[in-house]
Short mmCIF file of C-alpha atoms and ligand atoms in Angstrom, two decimals:
data_model
loop_
_atom_site.label_atom_id
_atom_site.label_comp_id
_atom_site.label_asym_id
_atom_site.label_seq_id
_atom_site.Cartn_x
_atom_site.Cartn_y
_atom_site.Cartn_z
CA UNK A 186 23.70 -14.30 32.78
CA UNK A 187 25.28 -15.96 29.78
CA UNK A 188 23.81 -17.82 26.83
CA UNK A 189 22.27 -16.71 23.57
CA UNK A 190 20.15 -13.58 23.49
CA UNK A 191 16.65 -14.75 22.48
CA UNK A 192 15.98 -11.43 20.76
CA UNK A 193 18.70 -11.95 18.23
CA UNK A 194 19.10 -15.71 18.04
CA UNK A 195 15.77 -17.41 18.76
CA UNK A 196 13.49 -15.02 16.91
CA UNK A 197 12.10 -16.34 13.64
CA UNK A 198 13.44 -14.62 10.55
CA UNK A 199 11.09 -12.07 9.01
CA UNK A 200 10.08 -14.21 6.03
CA UNK A 201 9.04 -17.07 8.33
CA UNK A 202 6.89 -14.75 10.43
CA UNK A 203 5.39 -13.44 7.19
CA UNK A 204 4.69 -16.99 5.99
CA UNK A 205 2.76 -17.60 9.21
CA UNK A 206 0.86 -14.38 8.72
CA UNK A 207 0.01 -15.16 5.10
CA UNK A 208 -1.26 -18.58 6.10
CA UNK A 209 -3.47 -16.94 8.72
CA UNK A 210 -4.89 -14.54 6.13
CA UNK A 211 -2.84 -11.41 6.84
CA UNK A 212 -1.68 -9.78 3.59
CA UNK A 213 2.13 -9.57 3.29
CA UNK A 214 4.27 -8.54 0.30
CA UNK A 215 5.21 -11.16 -2.30
CA UNK A 216 8.84 -11.99 -1.77
CA UNK A 217 11.65 -14.54 -1.93
CA UNK A 218 14.81 -15.26 0.03
CA UNK A 219 18.39 -15.66 -1.07
CA UNK A 220 21.12 -17.35 0.95
CA UNK A 221 23.80 -15.03 -0.41
CA UNK A 222 24.12 -11.65 -2.14
CA UNK A 223 25.00 -13.49 -5.35
CA UNK A 224 21.63 -15.25 -5.34
CA UNK A 225 19.52 -12.11 -4.90
CA UNK A 226 19.05 -11.45 -8.64
CA UNK A 227 17.61 -14.94 -9.18
CA UNK A 228 15.36 -14.57 -6.14
CA UNK A 229 14.04 -11.27 -7.49
CA UNK A 230 12.97 -12.78 -10.83
CA UNK A 231 9.20 -12.88 -11.06
CA UNK A 232 8.64 -10.11 -8.51
CA UNK A 233 7.11 -6.84 -9.70
CA UNK A 234 9.25 -3.74 -9.06
CA UNK A 235 9.73 -1.51 -7.19
CA UNK A 236 11.47 -3.99 -4.94
CA UNK A 237 12.68 -3.88 -1.35
CA UNK A 238 15.83 -5.65 -0.17
CA UNK A 239 16.40 -6.59 3.47
CA UNK A 240 19.07 -8.63 5.21
CA UNK A 241 18.16 -11.00 8.03
CA UNK A 242 20.05 -12.82 10.74
CA UNK A 243 21.41 -12.46 14.24
CA UNK A 244 22.08 -8.85 15.17
CA UNK A 245 19.52 -7.51 12.70
CA UNK A 246 16.57 -6.52 14.87
CA UNK A 247 16.24 -2.88 13.82
CA UNK A 248 17.31 -3.36 10.24
CA UNK A 249 17.17 0.28 9.10
CA UNK A 250 19.63 1.27 11.83
CA UNK A 251 22.21 -1.08 10.31
CA UNK A 252 21.57 -0.17 6.67
CA UNK A 253 19.81 -3.50 6.10
CA UNK A 254 16.78 -2.11 4.23
CA UNK A 255 16.86 -0.70 0.70
CA UNK A 256 13.70 0.58 -0.98
CA UNK A 257 12.71 1.49 -4.53
CA UNK A 258 14.92 -0.97 -6.42
CA UNK A 259 14.11 -1.16 -10.12
CA UNK A 260 14.55 -4.90 -10.67
CA UNK A 261 16.77 -7.96 -10.16
CA UNK A 262 20.02 -6.27 -11.30
CA UNK A 263 19.52 -3.29 -9.00
CA UNK A 264 18.59 -5.62 -6.15
CA UNK A 265 21.78 -7.62 -6.67
CA UNK A 266 23.88 -4.47 -6.69
CA UNK A 267 22.16 -3.25 -3.52
CA UNK A 268 22.81 -6.62 -1.87
CA UNK A 269 26.53 -6.44 -2.57
CA UNK A 270 26.69 -2.95 -1.06
CA UNK A 271 24.52 -3.94 1.88
CA UNK A 272 26.69 -6.97 2.63
CA UNK A 273 29.81 -4.85 2.62
CA UNK A 274 28.24 -2.34 5.03
CA UNK A 275 27.04 -5.09 7.37
CA UNK A 276 30.37 -6.91 7.44
CA UNK A 277 32.06 -3.61 8.30
CA UNK A 278 29.80 -3.46 11.38
CA UNK A 279 30.69 -7.03 12.32
CA UNK A 280 27.30 -8.38 11.19
CA UNK A 281 27.20 -11.46 8.98
CA UNK A 282 23.67 -11.85 7.60
CA UNK A 283 22.09 -15.29 7.26
CA UNK A 284 20.51 -14.20 4.01
CA UNK A 285 18.46 -11.64 2.14
CA UNK A 286 14.76 -11.08 1.65
CA UNK A 287 13.69 -9.40 -1.58
CA UNK A 288 10.05 -8.38 -1.80
CA UNK A 289 7.60 -6.17 -3.62
CA UNK A 290 7.30 -2.62 -2.32
CA UNK A 291 3.84 -1.72 -1.07
CA UNK A 292 2.27 1.55 -2.20
CA UNK A 293 2.50 4.35 0.36
CA UNK A 294 -0.32 4.81 2.82
CA UNK A 295 -0.92 5.27 6.53
CA UNK A 296 1.66 3.31 8.53
CA UNK A 297 0.49 1.56 11.68
CA UNK A 298 2.00 -0.61 14.37
CA UNK A 299 0.10 -3.72 15.38
CA UNK A 300 1.27 -6.05 18.10
CA UNK A 301 0.23 -8.90 20.32
CA UNK A 302 2.19 -8.56 23.52
CA UNK A 303 2.11 -10.22 26.89
CA UNK A 304 1.37 -7.68 29.57
CA UNK A 305 2.93 -8.85 32.85
CA UNK A 306 -0.27 -8.03 34.75
CA UNK A 307 -3.02 -8.74 32.24
CA UNK A 308 -1.66 -11.39 29.88
CA UNK A 309 -2.05 -11.20 26.09
CA UNK A 310 -3.08 -7.80 24.79
CA UNK A 311 -3.53 -6.46 21.28
CA UNK A 312 -1.87 -3.16 20.50
CA UNK A 313 -2.64 -0.89 17.56
CA UNK A 314 -1.28 2.53 16.85
CA UNK A 315 -0.25 5.04 14.28
CA UNK A 316 3.23 5.79 13.22
CA UNK A 317 5.26 3.02 11.65
CA UNK A 318 8.79 4.30 12.10
CA UNK A 319 7.42 7.26 14.08
CA UNK A 320 5.59 5.07 16.62
CA UNK A 321 7.87 5.91 19.50
CA UNK A 322 7.80 9.63 18.84
CA UNK A 323 4.03 9.80 18.40
CA UNK A 324 3.08 7.49 21.30
CA UNK A 325 -0.39 7.14 19.80
CA UNK A 326 -1.41 3.56 20.56
CA UNK A 327 -4.41 1.73 21.98
CA UNK A 328 -4.45 -1.64 23.75
CA UNK A 329 -7.13 -4.21 24.51
CA UNK A 330 -7.13 -7.62 26.21
CA UNK A 331 -7.23 -10.64 23.91
CA UNK A 332 -9.46 -12.03 22.61
CA UNK A 333 -10.71 -8.79 21.13
CA UNK A 334 -14.10 -8.40 19.45
CA UNK A 335 -14.87 -6.39 16.33
CA UNK A 336 -16.40 -3.71 18.55
CA UNK A 337 -13.21 -3.59 20.64
CA UNK A 338 -11.09 -3.20 17.55
CA UNK A 339 -13.21 -0.44 16.01
CA UNK A 340 -13.19 1.34 19.38
CA UNK A 341 -9.39 1.02 19.60
CA UNK A 342 -8.95 2.61 16.17
CA UNK A 343 -11.44 5.38 16.93
CA UNK A 344 -9.61 6.17 20.18
CA UNK A 345 -6.33 7.03 18.47
CA UNK A 346 -5.51 10.72 18.53
CA UNK A 347 -4.63 10.46 14.86
CA UNK A 348 -7.78 8.50 13.97
CA UNK A 349 -8.78 11.01 11.33
CA UNK A 350 -5.73 10.03 9.27
CA UNK A 351 -7.57 6.76 8.67
CA UNK A 352 -10.66 8.51 7.36
CA UNK A 353 -8.99 10.52 4.62
CA UNK A 354 -7.04 13.62 5.41
CA UNK A 355 -5.83 16.55 3.32
CA UNK A 356 -6.89 14.99 0.06
CA UNK A 357 -5.67 11.50 0.94
CA UNK A 358 -8.23 8.73 0.49
CA UNK A 359 -9.70 6.95 3.49
CA UNK A 360 -8.06 3.63 4.31
CA UNK A 361 -9.88 0.32 3.91
CA UNK A 362 -11.05 0.21 7.52
CA UNK A 363 -12.73 -3.18 7.15
CA UNK A 364 -9.45 -4.74 5.98
CA UNK A 365 -7.66 -3.18 8.94
CA UNK A 366 -10.30 -4.47 11.35
CA UNK A 367 -9.98 -7.94 9.82
CA UNK A 368 -6.19 -7.88 10.27
CA UNK A 369 -6.54 -6.86 13.92
CA UNK A 370 -9.06 -9.64 14.54
CA UNK A 371 -6.79 -12.18 12.84
CA UNK A 372 -4.11 -11.27 15.35
CA UNK A 373 -6.04 -10.67 18.53
CA UNK A 374 -9.53 -12.08 18.03
CA UNK A 375 -10.99 -15.41 19.14
CA UNK A 376 -8.96 -18.18 17.48
CA UNK A 377 -6.45 -15.54 16.41
CA UNK A 378 -2.71 -15.80 16.02
CA UNK A 379 -2.16 -14.69 19.62
CA UNK A 380 -3.47 -18.12 20.68
CA UNK A 381 -1.48 -20.23 18.25
CA UNK A 382 1.91 -18.68 18.78
CA UNK A 383 4.06 -19.15 21.82
CA UNK A 384 4.36 -15.46 21.92
CA UNK A 385 6.39 -13.20 24.02
CA UNK A 386 5.81 -10.43 21.60
CA UNK A 387 4.52 -10.29 18.07
CA UNK A 388 4.98 -7.04 16.23
CA UNK A 389 3.95 -5.84 12.79
CA UNK A 390 5.57 -2.46 12.19
CA UNK A 391 4.56 -1.10 9.87
CA UNK A 392 1.27 -2.28 8.51
CA UNK A 393 0.61 -0.01 5.53
CA UNK A 394 -3.07 0.88 5.06
CA UNK A 395 -4.45 2.39 1.85
CA UNK A 396 -7.85 2.67 0.24
CA UNK A 397 -7.11 -0.67 -1.45
CA UNK A 398 -6.34 -2.72 1.66
CA UNK A 399 -3.64 -3.39 4.23
CA UNK A 400 -0.26 -5.11 4.05
CA UNK A 401 2.17 -6.05 6.83
CA UNK A 402 5.56 -5.06 5.42
CA UNK A 403 7.59 -5.84 8.56
CA UNK A 404 6.92 -8.57 11.09
CA UNK A 405 8.78 -9.83 14.15
CA UNK A 406 8.07 -12.60 16.57
CA UNK A 407 10.06 -12.61 19.77
CA UNK A 408 9.59 -15.76 21.85
CA UNK A 409 9.42 -15.57 25.65
P1 LIG B 271 13.12 -2.17 10.48
O1 LIG B 271 13.70 -3.45 11.00
O2 LIG B 271 14.11 -1.08 10.42
O3 LIG B 271 11.87 -1.80 11.22
P2 LIG B 271 11.38 -2.51 8.13
O4 LIG B 271 11.24 -3.85 7.50
O5 LIG B 271 10.24 -2.03 8.95
O6 LIG B 271 12.75 -2.49 8.95
O7 LIG B 271 11.67 -1.46 6.97
C1 LIG B 271 11.89 -0.09 7.26
C2 LIG B 271 10.84 0.77 6.57
O8 LIG B 271 10.89 0.55 5.17
C3 LIG B 271 9.42 0.44 6.99
O9 LIG B 271 9.05 1.16 8.13
C4 LIG B 271 8.63 0.85 5.76
O10 LIG B 271 8.38 2.26 5.77
C5 LIG B 271 9.58 0.54 4.63
N1 LIG B 271 9.32 -0.78 4.04
C6 LIG B 271 9.88 -1.97 4.39
N2 LIG B 271 9.41 -2.98 3.63
C7 LIG B 271 8.54 -2.43 2.76
C8 LIG B 271 7.72 -2.94 1.70
N3 LIG B 271 7.72 -4.23 1.34
N4 LIG B 271 6.93 -2.06 1.04
C9 LIG B 271 6.92 -0.75 1.35
N5 LIG B 271 7.67 -0.21 2.33
C10 LIG B 271 8.48 -1.03 3.03
MG1 LIG B 272 9.89 -2.16 10.98
#
């Protein structure tokens, strides 16, 4: 079959998915986009460091694998320098980014994956699990048919093998479970995003949960 690959060409860029999420009430980092590496410094003005720089565009699905994510940048000048280096590395791989996203870096916490996916047999399901970048290695996820209720969501979280990480572990504070439940309901609950989006797959990985709340620091929407 020929034609454009929907994964890399039809998917919304990360900042547009995040704008949708913000509008729906899901916390996302404050950020700005730049059309070129030279415009990154200006885009970073007004954001509070540490900053994160990401490139977006066709061919950038798993950004870290291509060197398209830089963390812990001290301010606009460092972000601009990182963008120049990132661009060079991407071009060397034959990837021309459409632009850059510079955003505030969330404080560390428990990283989760949250998704709304279309199960071929059951239709829309909400998925929640532990892991962030380790999701595939840990395979600790729970699923539930949409629309999910608050009871469903709390049961999903409690069913995770690593559930106790959410309740404070080895001196780490418990995460704001109510904020996490709210985020899951915003995605998969009645009237949730799963209904509004023509979704093939909608993935937030990771959502970072701390005692202060939750924030979706990466978001993808892959149309059918
Ligand atoms: P990828 O496309 O590789 O999944 P991500 O946007 O998820 O790229 O970034 C890779 C990792 O960098 C994330 O798993 C997360 O640990 C970290 N990260 C990305 N953005 C932020 C942010 N705004 N704040 C804190 N950590 C972030
Ligand atoms: Mg990610």
